[in-house]
Short mmCIF file of C-alpha atoms in Angstrom, two decimals:
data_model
loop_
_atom_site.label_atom_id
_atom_site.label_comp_id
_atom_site.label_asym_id
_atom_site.label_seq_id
_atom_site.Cartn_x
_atom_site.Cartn_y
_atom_site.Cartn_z
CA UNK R 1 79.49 40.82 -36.22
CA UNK R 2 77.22 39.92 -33.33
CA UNK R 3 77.81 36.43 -31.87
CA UNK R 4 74.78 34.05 -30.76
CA UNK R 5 74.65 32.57 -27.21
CA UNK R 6 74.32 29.45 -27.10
CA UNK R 7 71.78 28.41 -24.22
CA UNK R 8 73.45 27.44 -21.13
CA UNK R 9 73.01 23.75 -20.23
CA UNK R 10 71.13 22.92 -17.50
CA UNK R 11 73.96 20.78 -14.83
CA UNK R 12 71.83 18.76 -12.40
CA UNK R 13 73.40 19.05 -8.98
CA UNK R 14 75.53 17.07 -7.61
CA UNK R 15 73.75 14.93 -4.81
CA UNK R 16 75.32 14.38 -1.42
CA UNK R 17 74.81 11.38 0.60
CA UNK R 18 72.61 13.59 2.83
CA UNK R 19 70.00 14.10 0.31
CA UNK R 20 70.31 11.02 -1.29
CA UNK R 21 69.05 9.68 1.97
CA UNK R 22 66.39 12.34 2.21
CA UNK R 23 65.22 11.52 -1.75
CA UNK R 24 65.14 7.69 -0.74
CA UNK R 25 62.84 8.54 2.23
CA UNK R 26 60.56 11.08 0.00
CA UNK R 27 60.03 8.48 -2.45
CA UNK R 28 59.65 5.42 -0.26
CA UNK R 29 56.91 7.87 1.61
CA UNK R 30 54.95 8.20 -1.43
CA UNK R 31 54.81 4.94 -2.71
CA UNK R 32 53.27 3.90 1.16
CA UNK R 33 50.84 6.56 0.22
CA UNK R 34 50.04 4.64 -3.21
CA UNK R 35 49.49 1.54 -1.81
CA UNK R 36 47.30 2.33 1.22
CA UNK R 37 44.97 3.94 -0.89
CA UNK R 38 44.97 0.80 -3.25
CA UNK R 39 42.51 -2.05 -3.21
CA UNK R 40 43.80 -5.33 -1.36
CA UNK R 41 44.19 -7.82 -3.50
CA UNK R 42 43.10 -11.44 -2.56
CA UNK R 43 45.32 -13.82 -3.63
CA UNK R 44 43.64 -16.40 -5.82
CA UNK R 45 44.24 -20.18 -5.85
CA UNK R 46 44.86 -21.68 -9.80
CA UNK R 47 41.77 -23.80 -9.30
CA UNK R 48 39.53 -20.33 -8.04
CA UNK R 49 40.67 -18.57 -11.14
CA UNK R 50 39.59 -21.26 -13.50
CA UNK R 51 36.23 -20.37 -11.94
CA UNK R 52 36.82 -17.00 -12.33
CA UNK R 53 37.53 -17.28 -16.22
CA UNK R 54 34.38 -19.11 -16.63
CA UNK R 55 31.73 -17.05 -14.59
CA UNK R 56 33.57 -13.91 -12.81
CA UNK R 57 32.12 -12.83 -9.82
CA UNK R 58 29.64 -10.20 -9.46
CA UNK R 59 29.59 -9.43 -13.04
CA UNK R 60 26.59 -10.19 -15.29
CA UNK R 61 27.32 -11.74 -18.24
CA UNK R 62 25.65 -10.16 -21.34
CA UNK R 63 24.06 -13.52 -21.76
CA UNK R 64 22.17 -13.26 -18.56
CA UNK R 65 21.04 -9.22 -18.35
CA UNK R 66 17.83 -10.77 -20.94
CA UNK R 67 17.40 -13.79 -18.33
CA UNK R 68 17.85 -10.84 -15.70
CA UNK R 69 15.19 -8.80 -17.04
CA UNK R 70 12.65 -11.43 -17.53
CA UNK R 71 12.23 -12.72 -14.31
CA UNK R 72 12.37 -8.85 -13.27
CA UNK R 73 9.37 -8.70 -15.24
CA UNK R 74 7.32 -11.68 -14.25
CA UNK R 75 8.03 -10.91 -10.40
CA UNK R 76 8.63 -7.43 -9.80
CA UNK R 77 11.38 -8.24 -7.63
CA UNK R 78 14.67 -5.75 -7.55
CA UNK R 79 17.62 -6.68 -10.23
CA UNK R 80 19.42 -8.52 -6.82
CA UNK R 81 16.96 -10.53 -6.19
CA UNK R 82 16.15 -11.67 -9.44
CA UNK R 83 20.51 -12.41 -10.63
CA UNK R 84 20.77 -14.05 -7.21
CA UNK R 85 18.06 -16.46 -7.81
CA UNK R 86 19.13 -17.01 -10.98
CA UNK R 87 22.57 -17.70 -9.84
CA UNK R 88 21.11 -20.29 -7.65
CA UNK R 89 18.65 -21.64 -9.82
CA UNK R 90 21.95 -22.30 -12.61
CA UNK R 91 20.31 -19.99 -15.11
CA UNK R 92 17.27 -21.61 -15.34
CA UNK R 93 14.12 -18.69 -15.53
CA UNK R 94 11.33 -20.86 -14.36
CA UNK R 95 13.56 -22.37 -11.05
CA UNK R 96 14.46 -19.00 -10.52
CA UNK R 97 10.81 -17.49 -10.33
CA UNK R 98 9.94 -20.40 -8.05
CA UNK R 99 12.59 -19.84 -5.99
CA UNK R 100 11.29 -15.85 -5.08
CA UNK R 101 7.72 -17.38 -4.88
CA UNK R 102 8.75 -19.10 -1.69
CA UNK R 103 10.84 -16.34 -0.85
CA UNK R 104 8.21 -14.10 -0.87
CA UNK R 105 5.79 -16.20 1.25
CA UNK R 106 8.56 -16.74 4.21
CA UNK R 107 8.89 -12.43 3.86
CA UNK R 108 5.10 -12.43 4.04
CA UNK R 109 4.83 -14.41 6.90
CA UNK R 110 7.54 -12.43 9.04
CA UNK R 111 5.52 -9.36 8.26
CA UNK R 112 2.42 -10.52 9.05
CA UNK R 113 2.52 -9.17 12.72
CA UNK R 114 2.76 -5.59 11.82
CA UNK R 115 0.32 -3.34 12.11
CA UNK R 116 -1.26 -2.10 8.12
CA UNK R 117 -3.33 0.94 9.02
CA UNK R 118 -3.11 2.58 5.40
CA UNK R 119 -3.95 1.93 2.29
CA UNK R 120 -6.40 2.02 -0.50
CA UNK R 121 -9.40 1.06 -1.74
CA UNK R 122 -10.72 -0.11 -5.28
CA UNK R 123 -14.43 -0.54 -6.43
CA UNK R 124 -15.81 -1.71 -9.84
CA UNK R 125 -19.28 -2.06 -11.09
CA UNK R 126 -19.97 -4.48 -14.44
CA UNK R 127 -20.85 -3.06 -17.54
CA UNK R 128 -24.19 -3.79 -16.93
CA UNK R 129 -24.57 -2.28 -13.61
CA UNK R 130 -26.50 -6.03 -12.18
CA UNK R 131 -22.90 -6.18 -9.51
CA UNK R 132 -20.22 -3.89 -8.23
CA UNK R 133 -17.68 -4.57 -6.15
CA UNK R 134 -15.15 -2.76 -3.44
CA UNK R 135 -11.84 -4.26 -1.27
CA UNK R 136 -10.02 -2.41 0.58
CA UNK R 137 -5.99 -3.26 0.76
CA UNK R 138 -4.23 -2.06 3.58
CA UNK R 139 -0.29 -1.00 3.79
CA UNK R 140 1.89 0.17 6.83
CA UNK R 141 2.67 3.60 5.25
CA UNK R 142 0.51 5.94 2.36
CA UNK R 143 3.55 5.71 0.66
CA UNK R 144 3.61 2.17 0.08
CA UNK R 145 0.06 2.83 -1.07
CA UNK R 146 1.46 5.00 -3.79
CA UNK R 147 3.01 2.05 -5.59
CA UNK R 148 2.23 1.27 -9.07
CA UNK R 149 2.46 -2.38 -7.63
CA UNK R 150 0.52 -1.77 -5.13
CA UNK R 151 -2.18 0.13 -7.07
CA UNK R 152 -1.97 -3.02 -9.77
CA UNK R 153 -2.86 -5.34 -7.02
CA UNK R 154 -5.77 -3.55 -5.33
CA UNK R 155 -7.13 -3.45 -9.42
CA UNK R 156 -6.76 -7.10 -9.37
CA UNK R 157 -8.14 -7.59 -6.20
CA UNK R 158 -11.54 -6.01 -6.68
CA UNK R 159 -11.64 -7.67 -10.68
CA UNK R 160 -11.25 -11.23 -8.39
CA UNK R 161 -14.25 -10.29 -6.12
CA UNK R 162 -16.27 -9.24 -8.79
CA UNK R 163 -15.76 -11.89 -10.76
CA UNK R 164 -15.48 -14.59 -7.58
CA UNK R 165 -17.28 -12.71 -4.53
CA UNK R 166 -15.27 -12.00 -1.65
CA UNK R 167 -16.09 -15.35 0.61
CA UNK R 168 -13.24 -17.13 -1.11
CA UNK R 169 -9.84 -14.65 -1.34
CA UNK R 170 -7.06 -17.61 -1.85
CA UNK R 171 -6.82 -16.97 -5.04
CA UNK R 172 -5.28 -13.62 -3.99
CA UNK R 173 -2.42 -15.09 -1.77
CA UNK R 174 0.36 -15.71 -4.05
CA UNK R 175 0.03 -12.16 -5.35
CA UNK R 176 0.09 -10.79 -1.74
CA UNK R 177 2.90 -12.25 -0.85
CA UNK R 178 5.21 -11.17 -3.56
CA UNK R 179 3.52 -8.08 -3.18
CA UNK R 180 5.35 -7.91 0.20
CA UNK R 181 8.59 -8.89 -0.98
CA UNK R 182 9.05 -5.78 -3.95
CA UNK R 183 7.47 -3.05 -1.40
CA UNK R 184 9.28 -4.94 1.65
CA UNK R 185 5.57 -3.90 4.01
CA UNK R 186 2.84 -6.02 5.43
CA UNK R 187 0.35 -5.98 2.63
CA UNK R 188 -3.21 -7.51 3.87
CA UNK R 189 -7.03 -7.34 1.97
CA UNK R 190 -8.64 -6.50 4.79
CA UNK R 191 -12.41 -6.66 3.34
CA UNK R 192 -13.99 -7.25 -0.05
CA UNK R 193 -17.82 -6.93 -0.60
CA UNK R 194 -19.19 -7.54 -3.74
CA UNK R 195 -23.45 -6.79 -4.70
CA UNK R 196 -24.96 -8.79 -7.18
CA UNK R 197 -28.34 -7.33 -7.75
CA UNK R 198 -31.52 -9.51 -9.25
CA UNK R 199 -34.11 -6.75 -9.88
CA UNK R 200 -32.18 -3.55 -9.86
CA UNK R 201 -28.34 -1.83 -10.38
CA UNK R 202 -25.98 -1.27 -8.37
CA UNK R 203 -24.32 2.55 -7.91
CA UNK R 204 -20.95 2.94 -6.93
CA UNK R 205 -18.79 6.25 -5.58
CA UNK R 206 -14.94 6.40 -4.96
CA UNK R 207 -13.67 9.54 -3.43
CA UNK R 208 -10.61 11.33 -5.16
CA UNK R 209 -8.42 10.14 -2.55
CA UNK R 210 -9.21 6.28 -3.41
CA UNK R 211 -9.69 6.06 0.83
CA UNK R 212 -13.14 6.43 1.30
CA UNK R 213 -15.91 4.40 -1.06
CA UNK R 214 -19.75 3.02 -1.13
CA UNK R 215 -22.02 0.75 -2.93
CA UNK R 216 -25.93 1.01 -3.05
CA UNK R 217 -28.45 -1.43 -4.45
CA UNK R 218 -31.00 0.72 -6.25
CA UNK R 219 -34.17 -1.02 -7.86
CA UNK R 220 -35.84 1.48 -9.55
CA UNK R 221 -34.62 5.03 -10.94
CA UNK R 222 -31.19 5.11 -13.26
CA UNK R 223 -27.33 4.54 -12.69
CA UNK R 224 -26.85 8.65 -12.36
CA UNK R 225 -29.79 8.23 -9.27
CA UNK R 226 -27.49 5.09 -7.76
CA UNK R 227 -24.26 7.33 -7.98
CA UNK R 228 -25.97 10.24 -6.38
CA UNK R 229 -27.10 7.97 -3.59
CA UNK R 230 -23.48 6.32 -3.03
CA UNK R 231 -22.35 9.44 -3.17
CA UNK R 232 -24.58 10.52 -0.16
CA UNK R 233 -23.91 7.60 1.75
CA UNK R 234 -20.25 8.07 1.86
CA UNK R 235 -20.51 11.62 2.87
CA UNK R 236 -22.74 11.36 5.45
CA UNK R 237 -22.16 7.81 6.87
CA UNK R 238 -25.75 6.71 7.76
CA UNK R 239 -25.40 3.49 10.03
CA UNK R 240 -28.88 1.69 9.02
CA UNK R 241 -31.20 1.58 6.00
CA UNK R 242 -34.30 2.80 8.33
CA UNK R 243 -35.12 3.76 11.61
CA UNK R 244 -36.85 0.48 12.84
CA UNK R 245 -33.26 -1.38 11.28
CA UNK R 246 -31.35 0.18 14.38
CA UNK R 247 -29.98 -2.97 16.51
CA UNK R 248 -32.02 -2.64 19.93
CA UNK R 249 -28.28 -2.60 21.47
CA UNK R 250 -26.94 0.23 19.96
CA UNK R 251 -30.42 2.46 20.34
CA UNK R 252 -29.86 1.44 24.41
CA UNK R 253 -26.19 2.65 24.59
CA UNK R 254 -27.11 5.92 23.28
CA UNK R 255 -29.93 6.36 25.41
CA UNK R 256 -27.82 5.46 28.34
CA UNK R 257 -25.37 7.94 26.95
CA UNK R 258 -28.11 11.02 26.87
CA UNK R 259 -30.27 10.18 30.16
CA UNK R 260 -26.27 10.73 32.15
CA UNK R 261 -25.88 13.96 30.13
CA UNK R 262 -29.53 15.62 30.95
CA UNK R 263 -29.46 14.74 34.79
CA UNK R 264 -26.23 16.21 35.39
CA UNK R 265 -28.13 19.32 34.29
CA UNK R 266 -30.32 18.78 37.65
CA UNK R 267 -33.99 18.99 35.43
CA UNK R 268 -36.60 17.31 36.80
CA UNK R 269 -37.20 13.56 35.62
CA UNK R 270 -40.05 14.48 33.88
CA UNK R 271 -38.24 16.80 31.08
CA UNK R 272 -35.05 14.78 31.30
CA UNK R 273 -37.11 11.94 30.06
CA UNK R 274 -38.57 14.39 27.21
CA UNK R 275 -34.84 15.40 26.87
CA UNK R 276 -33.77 11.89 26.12
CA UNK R 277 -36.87 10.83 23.53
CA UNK R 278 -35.93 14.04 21.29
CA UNK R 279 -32.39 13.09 21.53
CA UNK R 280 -32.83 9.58 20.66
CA UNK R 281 -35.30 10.27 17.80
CA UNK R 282 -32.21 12.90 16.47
CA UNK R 283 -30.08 10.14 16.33
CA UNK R 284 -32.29 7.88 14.47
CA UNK R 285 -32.87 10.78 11.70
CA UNK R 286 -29.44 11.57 11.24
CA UNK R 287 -27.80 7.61 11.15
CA UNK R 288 -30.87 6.21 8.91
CA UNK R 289 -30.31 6.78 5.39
CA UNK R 290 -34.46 7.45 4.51
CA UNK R 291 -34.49 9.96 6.69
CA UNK R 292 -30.87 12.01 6.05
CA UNK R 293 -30.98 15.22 4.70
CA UNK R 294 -30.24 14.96 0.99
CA UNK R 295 -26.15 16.14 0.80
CA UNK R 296 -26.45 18.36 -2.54
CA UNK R 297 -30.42 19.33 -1.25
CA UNK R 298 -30.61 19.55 2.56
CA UNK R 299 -34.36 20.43 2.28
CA UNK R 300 -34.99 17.16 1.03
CA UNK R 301 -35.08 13.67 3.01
CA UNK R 302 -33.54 10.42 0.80
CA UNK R 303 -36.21 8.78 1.27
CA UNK R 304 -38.17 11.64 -0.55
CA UNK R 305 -35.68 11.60 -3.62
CA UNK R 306 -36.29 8.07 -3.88
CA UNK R 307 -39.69 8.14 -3.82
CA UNK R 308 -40.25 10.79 -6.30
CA UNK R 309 -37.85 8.94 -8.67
CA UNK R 310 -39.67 5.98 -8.28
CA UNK R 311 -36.74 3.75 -6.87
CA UNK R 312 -35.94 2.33 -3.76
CA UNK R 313 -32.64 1.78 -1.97
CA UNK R 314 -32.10 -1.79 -0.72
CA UNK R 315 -29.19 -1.94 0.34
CA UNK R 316 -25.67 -0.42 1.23
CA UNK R 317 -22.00 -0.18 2.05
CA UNK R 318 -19.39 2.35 2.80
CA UNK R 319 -15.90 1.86 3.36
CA UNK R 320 -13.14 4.00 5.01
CA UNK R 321 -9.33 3.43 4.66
CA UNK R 322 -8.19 2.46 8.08
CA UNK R 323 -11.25 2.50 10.42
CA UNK R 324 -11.74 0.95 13.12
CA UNK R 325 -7.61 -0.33 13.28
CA UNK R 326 -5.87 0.88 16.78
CA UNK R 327 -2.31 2.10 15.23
CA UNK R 328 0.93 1.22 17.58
CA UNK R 329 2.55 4.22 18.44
CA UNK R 330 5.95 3.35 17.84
CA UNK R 331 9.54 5.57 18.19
CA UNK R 332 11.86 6.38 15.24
CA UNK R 333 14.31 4.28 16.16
CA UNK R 334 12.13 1.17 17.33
CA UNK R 335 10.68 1.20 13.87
CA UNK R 336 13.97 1.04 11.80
CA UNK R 337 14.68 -2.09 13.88
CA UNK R 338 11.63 -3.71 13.24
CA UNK R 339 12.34 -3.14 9.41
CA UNK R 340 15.79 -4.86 9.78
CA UNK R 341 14.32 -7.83 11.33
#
């Protein structure tokens, strides 16, 4: 008969003062270990934690997040912004929203200095092509430009000119400035033109890249003619309508400009003079619209088109994202600063 073993019991060893001593320091070690890697706690007066049980701090109660959200939508402004003004408005939506209004204009105004260089522009022509309309809104960086916001405002922008004309732009202001505060840039309209024609239409062209734009007044011809012209006019940037439109000032630069270049060539005044007169008259062909080369027909002068459509241009505009603004050259690290500040 075969006996079972009984499994041995496990004896836990007897502990000597020495490791005692070495256990107690082990497990006093650990629990340091625990408790440096735990959160301080603040010790809370009685009257701070009756505060606490009625609104705790720097959590949203469910009954705000649809307070939260509203004024989100109605300004734009980050989830923050919008709990700490309601926070200091005691809940109330409408003091909250004015309370970011005049936020946003002291942000505006701090901004203001900064050079906007980039940007967009809109245009818009009414239904029935008798006005159009183009603004261009300026940014500090194309990526600001980007923005939904941003692209929302420049619409609104160039439906205020259209509707208003572009003399009187207050209207725009409060919009600009909380503009500024969601995109945290110096946002400016820079220019606004708007055409209202009386005996003709009015032919717009934006270029895939919403940073170059024109308007024409056409009298005469149709709206695909007016298109094809704006089109022209923002390719090949004529300065004036016609020749004889040239400002005398500008025709005497440019002479100035070719009479240095041909005598440095030591000619004889005679043919420098002849020099000059061809240059000029070059010049006066290739900046006057009526007498550009047609863009899509080089063998055909504007004026020409126009003439055998039976229109004639009247007036224009052309607009370019950025011209004419000297940008600060600025380092990496001088920039950052200026955003802090």
């Amino acid at each position: 008969m075969q006996v079972e073993r009984r499994p041995r019991r496990h004896r836990p060893k007897k502990l000597t003062n020495k490791s005692r001593k070495k256990k107690s320091q082990w497990q006093s070690k650990r629990q340091q270990e625990k408790l440096r890697f735990r959160p301080k706690l603040k010790r809370v007066k009685a009257t701070s934690r009756a505060k606490a049980h009625q609104r705790p701090t720097g959590i949203v109660r469910l009954t705000d997040i649809a307070k939260v959200k509203e004024v989100r939508s109605r300004t734009g402004v980050g989830f923050g912004d919008c709990k700490k003004a309601l926070d200091d408005a005691g809940d109330d939506v409408d003091k909250a929203i004015e309370i970011i209004r005049k936020q946003s204009a002291v942000k505006a105004a701090k901004k203001a200095d900064r050079t906007a260089s980039e940007g967009l522009l809109a245009v818009l022509v009414s239904e029935n092509g008798a006005s159009g309309a183009m603004v261009e809104v300026n940014s500090e960086t194309d990526f600001a430009a980007r923005n939904d916001h941003f692209i929302d405002f420049a619409n609104k922008a160039v439906n205020w000119v259209l509707a208003h004309g572009d003399a009187e732009m207050d209207g725009l202001e409060e919009a600009r400035e909380q503009l500024v505060q969601i995109i945290g840039e110096n946002i400016s309209v820079r220019r606004a033109i708007r055409f209202v024609s009386q005996e003709g239409e009015v032919g717009s062209y934006l270029h895939a890249n919403d940073r170059l734009g024109s308007l024409v007044e056409i009298r005469g011809g149709d709206a695909v003619l007016g298109k094809e012209i704006a089109m022209h006019v923002a390719a090949m940037n004529p300065l004036v309508l016609s020749a004889d439109q040239m400002p005398e000032q500008e025709l005497q630069k440019e002479r100035q400009i070719y009479e240095a270049q041909a005598l440095e060539s030591g000619k004889p005044e005679a043919i420098v003079q002849r020099i000059v007169d061809g240059r000029v008259q070059k010049f006066l062909a290739e900046s006057s619209l009526l007498d550009q080369s047609y863009v899509r027909d080089p063998d055909t002068k504007v004026g020409d088109l126009l003439e055998r459509s039976g229109a004639t241009c009247l007036r224009f505009v052309r607009f370019e994202v950025g011209e004419g603004i000297e940008k600060k050259d600025e380092d990496f690290a001088a920039e950052v600063a200026a955003q802090l500040n």
